[in-house]
mmCIF file of C-alpha atoms in Angstrom:
data_model
loop_
_atom_site.group_PDB
_atom_site.id
_atom_site.type_symbol
_atom_site.label_atom_id
_atom_site.label_comp_id
_atom_site.label_asym_id
_atom_site.label_seq_id
_atom_site.Cartn_x
_atom_site.Cartn_y
_atom_site.Cartn_z
ATOM 1 C CA MET A 1286 149.574 127.020 82.412
ATOM 2 C CA ASN A 1287 146.357 129.028 82.476
ATOM 3 C CA PRO A 1288 144.750 129.545 85.909
ATOM 4 C CA ALA A 1289 141.814 127.299 86.723
ATOM 5 C CA ILE A 1290 138.210 128.125 87.514
ATOM 6 C CA ALA A 1291 135.738 125.737 89.143
ATOM 7 C CA ALA A 1292 132.024 125.010 89.181
ATOM 8 C CA ILE A 1293 130.855 123.248 92.337
ATOM 9 C CA GLN A 1294 128.039 120.700 92.015
ATOM 10 C CA MET A 1295 126.046 119.808 95.132
ATOM 11 C CA ASN A 1296 123.002 117.887 96.315
ATOM 12 C CA SER A 1297 121.988 120.347 99.015
ATOM 13 C CA SER A 1298 119.599 119.251 101.745
ATOM 14 C CA ASP A 1299 117.484 120.942 104.417
ATOM 15 C CA ARG A 1300 120.362 120.604 106.915
ATOM 16 C CA LEU A 1301 122.381 123.798 106.758
ATOM 17 C CA PRO A 1302 125.435 122.644 108.777
ATOM 18 C CA ASP A 1303 125.818 119.564 106.559
ATOM 19 C CA ASN A 1304 125.630 121.677 103.408
ATOM 20 C CA LEU A 1305 128.262 124.098 104.676
ATOM 21 C CA GLU A 1306 130.552 121.187 105.535
ATOM 22 C CA THR A 1307 130.139 119.728 102.037
ATOM 23 C CA ALA A 1308 130.674 123.110 100.388
ATOM 24 C CA GLY A 1309 133.857 123.554 102.392
ATOM 25 C CA GLN A 1310 135.200 120.178 101.308
ATOM 26 C CA LEU A 1311 134.475 120.899 97.643
ATOM 27 C CA LEU A 1312 135.960 124.399 97.775
ATOM 28 C CA ARG A 1313 139.120 122.994 99.351
ATOM 29 C CA GLU A 1314 139.317 120.459 96.548
ATOM 30 C CA ALA A 1315 138.900 123.219 93.949
ATOM 31 C CA ALA A 1316 141.700 125.205 95.571
ATOM 32 C CA ARG A 1317 143.901 122.096 95.777
ATOM 33 C CA GLN A 1318 143.493 121.691 92.018
ATOM 34 C CA GLY A 1319 144.619 125.265 91.454
ATOM 35 C CA ALA A 1320 141.357 127.197 91.084
ATOM 36 C CA TRP A 1321 141.453 130.949 91.705
ATOM 37 C CA LEU A 1322 137.638 131.274 91.292
ATOM 38 C CA ALA A 1323 134.910 128.851 92.379
ATOM 39 C CA VAL A 1324 131.159 129.126 91.844
ATOM 40 C CA LEU A 1325 128.748 127.438 94.252
ATOM 41 C CA PRO A 1326 125.235 126.436 93.088
ATOM 42 C CA GLU A 1327 121.996 128.244 93.836
ATOM 43 C CA ASN A 1328 120.659 127.453 97.331
ATOM 44 C CA PHE A 1329 123.961 125.771 98.196
ATOM 45 C CA ALA A 1330 123.489 126.238 101.942
ATOM 46 C CA PHE A 1331 119.852 125.167 102.205
ATOM 47 C CA MET A 1332 117.170 123.505 100.065
ATOM 48 C CA GLY A 1333 114.008 122.942 102.072
ATOM 49 C CA ALA A 1334 110.925 120.894 101.327
ATOM 50 C CA ARG A 1335 108.968 124.113 100.837
ATOM 51 C CA GLU A 1336 110.080 127.371 99.249
ATOM 52 C CA ARG A 1337 109.210 129.341 102.386
ATOM 53 C CA ASP A 1338 111.468 127.188 104.581
ATOM 54 C CA LYS A 1339 114.377 129.397 103.541
ATOM 55 C CA LEU A 1340 112.925 132.334 105.495
ATOM 56 C CA ALA A 1341 114.150 130.742 108.731
ATOM 57 C CA HIS A 1342 117.741 131.066 107.474
ATOM 58 C CA ALA A 1343 117.607 134.649 106.189
ATOM 59 C CA GLU A 1344 120.705 136.705 106.989
ATOM 60 C CA ALA A 1345 121.597 140.373 106.886
ATOM 61 C CA PRO A 1346 124.384 141.365 104.453
ATOM 62 C CA GLY A 1347 127.737 140.127 105.739
ATOM 63 C CA GLU A 1348 126.246 138.590 108.882
ATOM 64 C CA GLY A 1349 125.204 135.139 110.082
ATOM 65 C CA PRO A 1350 126.609 131.622 109.777
ATOM 66 C CA ILE A 1351 126.489 131.414 105.968
ATOM 67 C CA HIS A 1352 128.267 134.729 105.429
ATOM 68 C CA GLY A 1353 130.727 133.834 108.176
ATOM 69 C CA PHE A 1354 131.509 130.526 106.489
ATOM 70 C CA LEU A 1355 132.039 132.223 103.108
ATOM 71 C CA SER A 1356 134.364 134.871 104.508
ATOM 72 C CA ALA A 1357 136.435 132.334 106.422
ATOM 73 C CA ILE A 1358 136.759 129.779 103.627
ATOM 74 C CA SER A 1359 137.664 132.310 100.925
ATOM 75 C CA ARG A 1360 140.339 133.808 103.190
ATOM 76 C CA GLU A 1361 141.654 130.375 104.226
ATOM 77 C CA LEU A 1362 141.999 129.209 100.627
ATOM 78 C CA GLY A 1363 142.918 132.503 98.965
ATOM 79 C CA LEU A 1364 139.971 131.809 96.652
ATOM 80 C CA TRP A 1365 137.390 134.061 94.986
ATOM 81 C CA VAL A 1366 133.981 132.514 95.729
ATOM 82 C CA VAL A 1367 130.713 133.265 93.942
ATOM 83 C CA ALA A 1368 128.364 132.006 96.617
ATOM 84 C CA GLY A 1369 125.469 130.666 94.562
ATOM 85 C CA THR A 1370 122.512 132.192 96.360
ATOM 86 C CA ILE A 1371 121.706 132.670 100.006
ATOM 87 C CA PRO A 1372 118.472 134.023 101.543
ATOM 88 C CA GLN A 1373 118.985 137.671 102.448
ATOM 89 C CA ALA A 1374 116.559 139.313 104.841
ATOM 90 C CA VAL A 1375 114.381 142.181 103.612
ATOM 91 C CA PRO A 1376 113.351 144.222 106.695
ATOM 92 C CA GLN A 1377 110.443 145.885 104.901
ATOM 93 C CA ASP A 1378 109.162 142.557 103.532
ATOM 94 C CA PRO A 1379 109.481 139.907 106.287
ATOM 95 C CA ASN A 1380 107.585 137.274 104.281
ATOM 96 C CA ARG A 1381 110.119 137.254 101.444
ATOM 97 C CA VAL A 1382 113.891 137.262 101.029
ATOM 98 C CA LEU A 1383 116.282 138.293 98.308
ATOM 99 C CA ALA A 1384 118.018 135.455 96.467
ATOM 100 C CA ALA A 1385 121.397 137.109 96.983
ATOM 101 C CA SER A 1386 124.552 135.990 95.209
ATOM 102 C CA PRO A 1387 127.468 137.455 97.189
ATOM 103 C CA VAL A 1388 131.022 137.387 95.878
ATOM 104 C CA TYR A 1389 133.832 136.949 98.374
ATOM 105 C CA ALA A 1390 137.353 137.996 97.419
ATOM 106 C CA ALA A 1391 140.429 135.896 98.126
ATOM 107 C CA ASN A 1392 141.155 137.932 101.271
ATOM 108 C CA GLY A 1393 137.765 137.032 102.790
ATOM 109 C CA SER A 1394 136.103 140.381 102.145
ATOM 110 C CA LEU A 1395 132.635 140.755 100.628
ATOM 111 C CA SER A 1396 133.403 142.194 97.191
ATOM 112 C CA THR A 1397 129.942 142.678 95.685
ATOM 113 C CA ARG A 1398 126.490 141.120 95.488
ATOM 114 C CA TYR A 1399 123.850 140.396 92.870
ATOM 115 C CA ASP A 1400 120.189 139.812 93.727
ATOM 116 C CA LYS A 1401 118.294 137.500 91.369
ATOM 117 C CA ILE A 1402 115.958 139.577 89.210
ATOM 118 C CA HIS A 1403 114.023 136.951 87.209
ATOM 119 C CA LEU A 1404 111.864 134.706 89.402
ATOM 120 C CA PHE A 1405 110.796 131.190 88.455
ATOM 121 C CA ASP A 1406 106.987 131.422 88.451
ATOM 122 C CA VAL A 1407 106.116 128.693 85.952
ATOM 123 C CA GLU A 1408 104.175 125.528 85.223
ATOM 124 C CA VAL A 1409 106.671 122.957 83.982
ATOM 125 C CA PRO A 1410 105.309 120.378 81.508
ATOM 126 C CA GLY A 1411 104.523 117.224 83.443
ATOM 127 C CA GLY A 1412 102.811 118.875 86.407
ATOM 128 C CA GLU A 1413 105.587 120.638 88.339
ATOM 129 C CA SER A 1414 104.657 124.101 89.582
ATOM 130 C CA TYR A 1415 106.938 126.809 90.970
ATOM 131 C CA ARG A 1416 106.160 130.240 92.457
ATOM 132 C CA GLU A 1417 109.412 131.781 93.640
ATOM 133 C CA SER A 1418 107.786 135.186 94.006
ATOM 134 C CA ASN A 1419 105.799 133.875 96.986
ATOM 135 C CA SER A 1420 108.988 133.755 99.050
ATOM 136 C CA ILE A 1421 111.539 135.756 97.039
ATOM 137 C CA ARG A 1422 111.582 139.453 96.302
ATOM 138 C CA PRO A 1423 113.171 140.297 92.940
ATOM 139 C CA GLY A 1424 116.346 142.336 92.953
ATOM 140 C CA GLU A 1425 116.680 145.673 91.224
ATOM 141 C CA PRO A 1426 116.950 145.201 87.433
ATOM 142 C CA ASP A 1427 120.623 145.983 87.061
ATOM 143 C CA THR A 1428 123.861 144.225 86.159
ATOM 144 C CA VAL A 1429 126.705 143.376 88.526
ATOM 145 C CA VAL A 1430 130.258 142.647 87.363
ATOM 146 C CA ALA A 1431 132.875 141.772 89.973
ATOM 147 C CA GLN A 1432 136.287 143.207 89.098
ATOM 148 C CA THR A 1433 139.046 140.663 89.648
ATOM 149 C CA ALA A 1434 142.643 140.188 88.519
ATOM 150 C CA GLY A 1435 141.337 137.379 86.306
ATOM 151 C CA GLY A 1436 138.885 139.671 84.502
ATOM 152 C CA GLY A 1437 135.344 140.904 84.943
ATOM 153 C CA VAL A 1438 133.025 138.284 86.458
ATOM 154 C CA GLY A 1439 129.381 138.820 85.494
ATOM 155 C CA LEU A 1440 126.707 137.588 87.892
ATOM 156 C CA SER A 1441 123.396 135.871 87.203
ATOM 157 C CA VAL A 1442 121.270 133.098 88.716
ATOM 158 C CA CYS A 1443 119.452 130.107 87.213
ATOM 159 C CA TYR A 1444 116.231 131.369 85.528
ATOM 160 C CA ASP A 1445 118.146 134.486 84.413
ATOM 161 C CA LEU A 1446 119.702 132.190 81.804
ATOM 162 C CA ARG A 1447 116.567 132.520 79.656
ATOM 163 C CA PHE A 1448 116.963 136.305 79.311
ATOM 164 C CA PRO A 1449 119.827 136.981 76.868
ATOM 165 C CA GLU A 1450 119.592 140.749 77.234
ATOM 166 C CA LEU A 1451 121.026 140.444 80.757
ATOM 167 C CA TYR A 1452 124.151 138.700 79.483
ATOM 168 C CA ARG A 1453 124.642 141.132 76.633
ATOM 169 C CA ARG A 1454 124.599 143.946 79.204
ATOM 170 C CA LEU A 1455 127.100 142.057 81.356
ATOM 171 C CA ALA A 1456 129.441 141.645 78.388
ATOM 172 C CA ALA A 1457 129.079 145.341 77.537
ATOM 173 C CA ASP A 1458 129.954 146.126 81.162
ATOM 174 C CA GLY A 1459 133.235 144.237 80.883
ATOM 175 C CA ALA A 1460 132.403 140.648 81.818
ATOM 176 C CA GLU A 1461 134.771 138.001 80.470
ATOM 177 C CA ILE A 1462 133.356 135.275 82.705
ATOM 178 C CA LEU A 1463 129.615 134.713 83.201
ATOM 179 C CA CYS A 1464 128.493 132.847 86.330
ATOM 180 C CA VAL A 1465 125.229 130.908 86.365
ATOM 181 C CA PRO A 1466 124.725 129.270 89.790
ATOM 182 C CA SER A 1467 121.557 127.220 89.474
ATOM 183 C CA ALA A 1468 119.060 124.720 90.804
ATOM 184 C CA PHE A 1469 117.775 123.886 87.304
ATOM 185 C CA THR A 1470 114.999 121.301 87.384
ATOM 186 C CA ALA A 1471 115.628 117.876 85.878
ATOM 187 C CA LYS A 1472 112.842 118.402 83.329
ATOM 188 C CA THR A 1473 113.940 121.804 82.049
ATOM 189 C CA GLY A 1474 117.616 120.953 82.419
ATOM 190 C CA GLU A 1475 117.395 117.950 80.151
ATOM 191 C CA ALA A 1476 115.653 120.045 77.491
ATOM 192 C CA HIS A 1477 117.460 123.393 77.652
ATOM 193 C CA TRP A 1478 120.423 123.624 80.057
ATOM 194 C CA GLU A 1479 123.387 122.955 77.776
ATOM 195 C CA THR A 1480 121.820 124.702 74.779
ATOM 196 C CA LEU A 1481 121.231 127.917 76.716
ATOM 197 C CA LEU A 1482 124.650 127.887 78.361
ATOM 198 C CA ARG A 1483 126.455 127.425 75.066
ATOM 199 C CA ALA A 1484 124.341 130.136 73.432
ATOM 200 C CA ARG A 1485 125.177 132.662 76.173
ATOM 201 C CA ALA A 1486 128.877 131.827 75.772
ATOM 202 C CA ILE A 1487 128.865 132.091 71.974
ATOM 203 C CA GLU A 1488 126.847 135.278 71.605
ATOM 204 C CA ASN A 1489 128.870 137.130 74.246
ATOM 205 C CA GLN A 1490 132.274 135.497 73.629
ATOM 206 C CA CYS A 1491 132.519 134.763 77.322
ATOM 207 C CA VAL A 1492 133.510 131.836 79.490
ATOM 208 C CA VAL A 1493 130.393 130.509 81.245
ATOM 209 C CA VAL A 1494 130.703 128.842 84.648
ATOM 210 C CA ALA A 1495 127.463 127.018 85.437
ATOM 211 C CA SER A 1496 127.247 125.298 88.824
ATOM 212 C CA ASN A 1497 124.067 123.302 89.337
ATOM 213 C CA GLN A 1498 122.308 121.308 91.999
ATOM 214 C CA TRP A 1499 121.943 117.601 91.303
ATOM 215 C CA GLY A 1500 119.619 114.776 92.314
ATOM 216 C CA GLU A 1501 116.626 114.593 94.630
ATOM 217 C CA HIS A 1502 116.121 117.087 97.458
ATOM 218 C CA ALA A 1503 113.807 117.483 100.436
ATOM 219 C CA GLY A 1504 110.203 117.530 99.264
ATOM 220 C CA GLY A 1505 110.989 115.441 96.181
ATOM 221 C CA ARG A 1506 112.306 118.183 93.906
ATOM 222 C CA ARG A 1507 114.792 116.877 91.326
ATOM 223 C CA THR A 1508 117.564 118.924 89.774
ATOM 224 C CA TRP A 1509 119.568 118.241 86.615
ATOM 225 C CA GLY A 1510 123.235 118.479 87.541
ATOM 226 C CA HIS A 1511 125.515 118.616 84.477
ATOM 227 C CA SER A 1512 127.501 121.499 85.941
ATOM 228 C CA MET A 1513 129.807 122.738 83.224
ATOM 229 C CA ILE A 1514 132.305 125.308 82.060
ATOM 230 C CA VAL A 1515 131.857 126.528 78.490
ATOM 231 C CA GLY A 1516 134.465 128.382 76.448
ATOM 232 C CA PRO A 1517 133.785 131.551 74.428
ATOM 233 C CA TRP A 1518 133.522 129.591 71.154
ATOM 234 C CA GLY A 1519 130.760 127.484 72.732
ATOM 235 C CA GLU A 1520 132.901 124.439 73.453
ATOM 236 C CA VAL A 1521 132.174 122.502 76.653
ATOM 237 C CA LEU A 1522 135.494 122.556 78.498
ATOM 238 C CA ALA A 1523 134.369 120.390 81.420
ATOM 239 C CA CYS A 1524 131.151 118.812 82.681
ATOM 240 C CA GLN A 1525 129.985 116.557 85.503
ATOM 241 C CA ALA A 1526 126.620 114.942 84.857
ATOM 242 C CA GLU A 1527 125.839 113.497 88.283
ATOM 243 C CA GLY A 1528 127.000 113.536 91.872
ATOM 244 C CA ALA A 1529 128.591 116.192 94.024
ATOM 245 C CA GLY A 1530 131.975 117.332 92.805
ATOM 246 C CA VAL A 1531 134.294 119.914 91.319
ATOM 247 C CA VAL A 1532 134.190 120.764 87.609
ATOM 248 C CA LEU A 1533 137.497 122.374 86.670
ATOM 249 C CA ALA A 1534 138.794 124.038 83.507
ATOM 250 C CA ARG A 1535 141.649 126.333 82.509
ATOM 251 C CA PRO A 1536 140.260 128.809 79.957
ATOM 252 C CA ASP A 1537 142.791 130.688 77.837
ATOM 253 C CA ARG A 1538 142.211 134.374 78.510
ATOM 254 C CA ALA A 1539 144.619 135.468 75.769
ATOM 255 C CA ALA A 1540 142.801 133.295 73.232
ATOM 256 C CA GLN A 1541 139.513 134.805 74.349
ATOM 257 C CA ALA A 1542 140.872 138.318 73.765
ATOM 258 C CA LYS A 1543 142.126 137.307 70.313
ATOM 259 C CA LEU A 1544 138.731 135.805 69.442
ATOM 260 C CA ARG A 1545 137.041 139.069 70.351
ATOM 261 C CA GLN A 1546 139.538 140.961 68.185
ATOM 262 C CA ASP A 1547 139.387 138.642 65.162
ATOM 263 C CA PHE A 1548 135.649 137.945 65.331
ATOM 264 C CA PRO A 1549 134.338 141.258 66.716
ATOM 265 C CA VAL A 1550 130.671 140.352 67.004
ATOM 266 C CA LEU A 1551 130.242 142.475 70.135
ATOM 267 C CA SER A 1552 131.218 145.640 68.244
ATOM 268 C CA HIS A 1553 128.976 144.816 65.267
ATOM 269 C CA ARG A 1554 125.710 145.337 67.159
ATOM 270 C CA ARG A 1555 123.201 147.563 65.380
ATOM 271 C CA LEU A 1556 120.428 147.441 67.961
ATOM 272 C CA ALA A 1557 120.903 148.667 71.530
#
């Protein structure tokens, strides 16, 4: 049987201890079902009524209650955890944080970290307005691939999904799995979420693990849910439309390697 991977869907609130408790329960369920890798959604530990509310929960790398929780739970469960995003303090910019996506190895150690580079500064049709750059500092424009026994795990976050060049770089850097922890809005999710996820999987012949927030949050923001795992041929292997839960699939790594050999689209590129 192929090893399982999991996307965790949450309805995170502005109560950090409650969110950590829920995340722990869902990660334990993922491990119970045999997952070796689990991906938490963007802002899993805290979603405030205002974007700037997250500044009160900013942590230094590897320190604080959120990092402590992640280290302990990954070690307890022997589980690789892609920790959605957490607010990381920027000493030289106290009015903004990095939207950091740390990866914890199965022994509880901090393996690597990606900082979200594309910020959601948009006017959504229907009147919603977002300005992430008011409270988030963009990360350096670079790719991060975590090296695991289950293959290279490429990191991205939410709005990154609309920038295919990032995922092509991740695939070129050895990613077999692409992680997309998100808080995709209900409006944009209904229109584009599945289409974009399947496109990123197909064009890069990668497994895509997309963990999303779901439902209504503090301040009235609504997110789309539909967390899913997509195979490298673009097939949806598992999906949960609504509610908090664990989305589990067992991708066939050998079949993925054969697909890349028989249908070598990645080696046929003519433009860098």
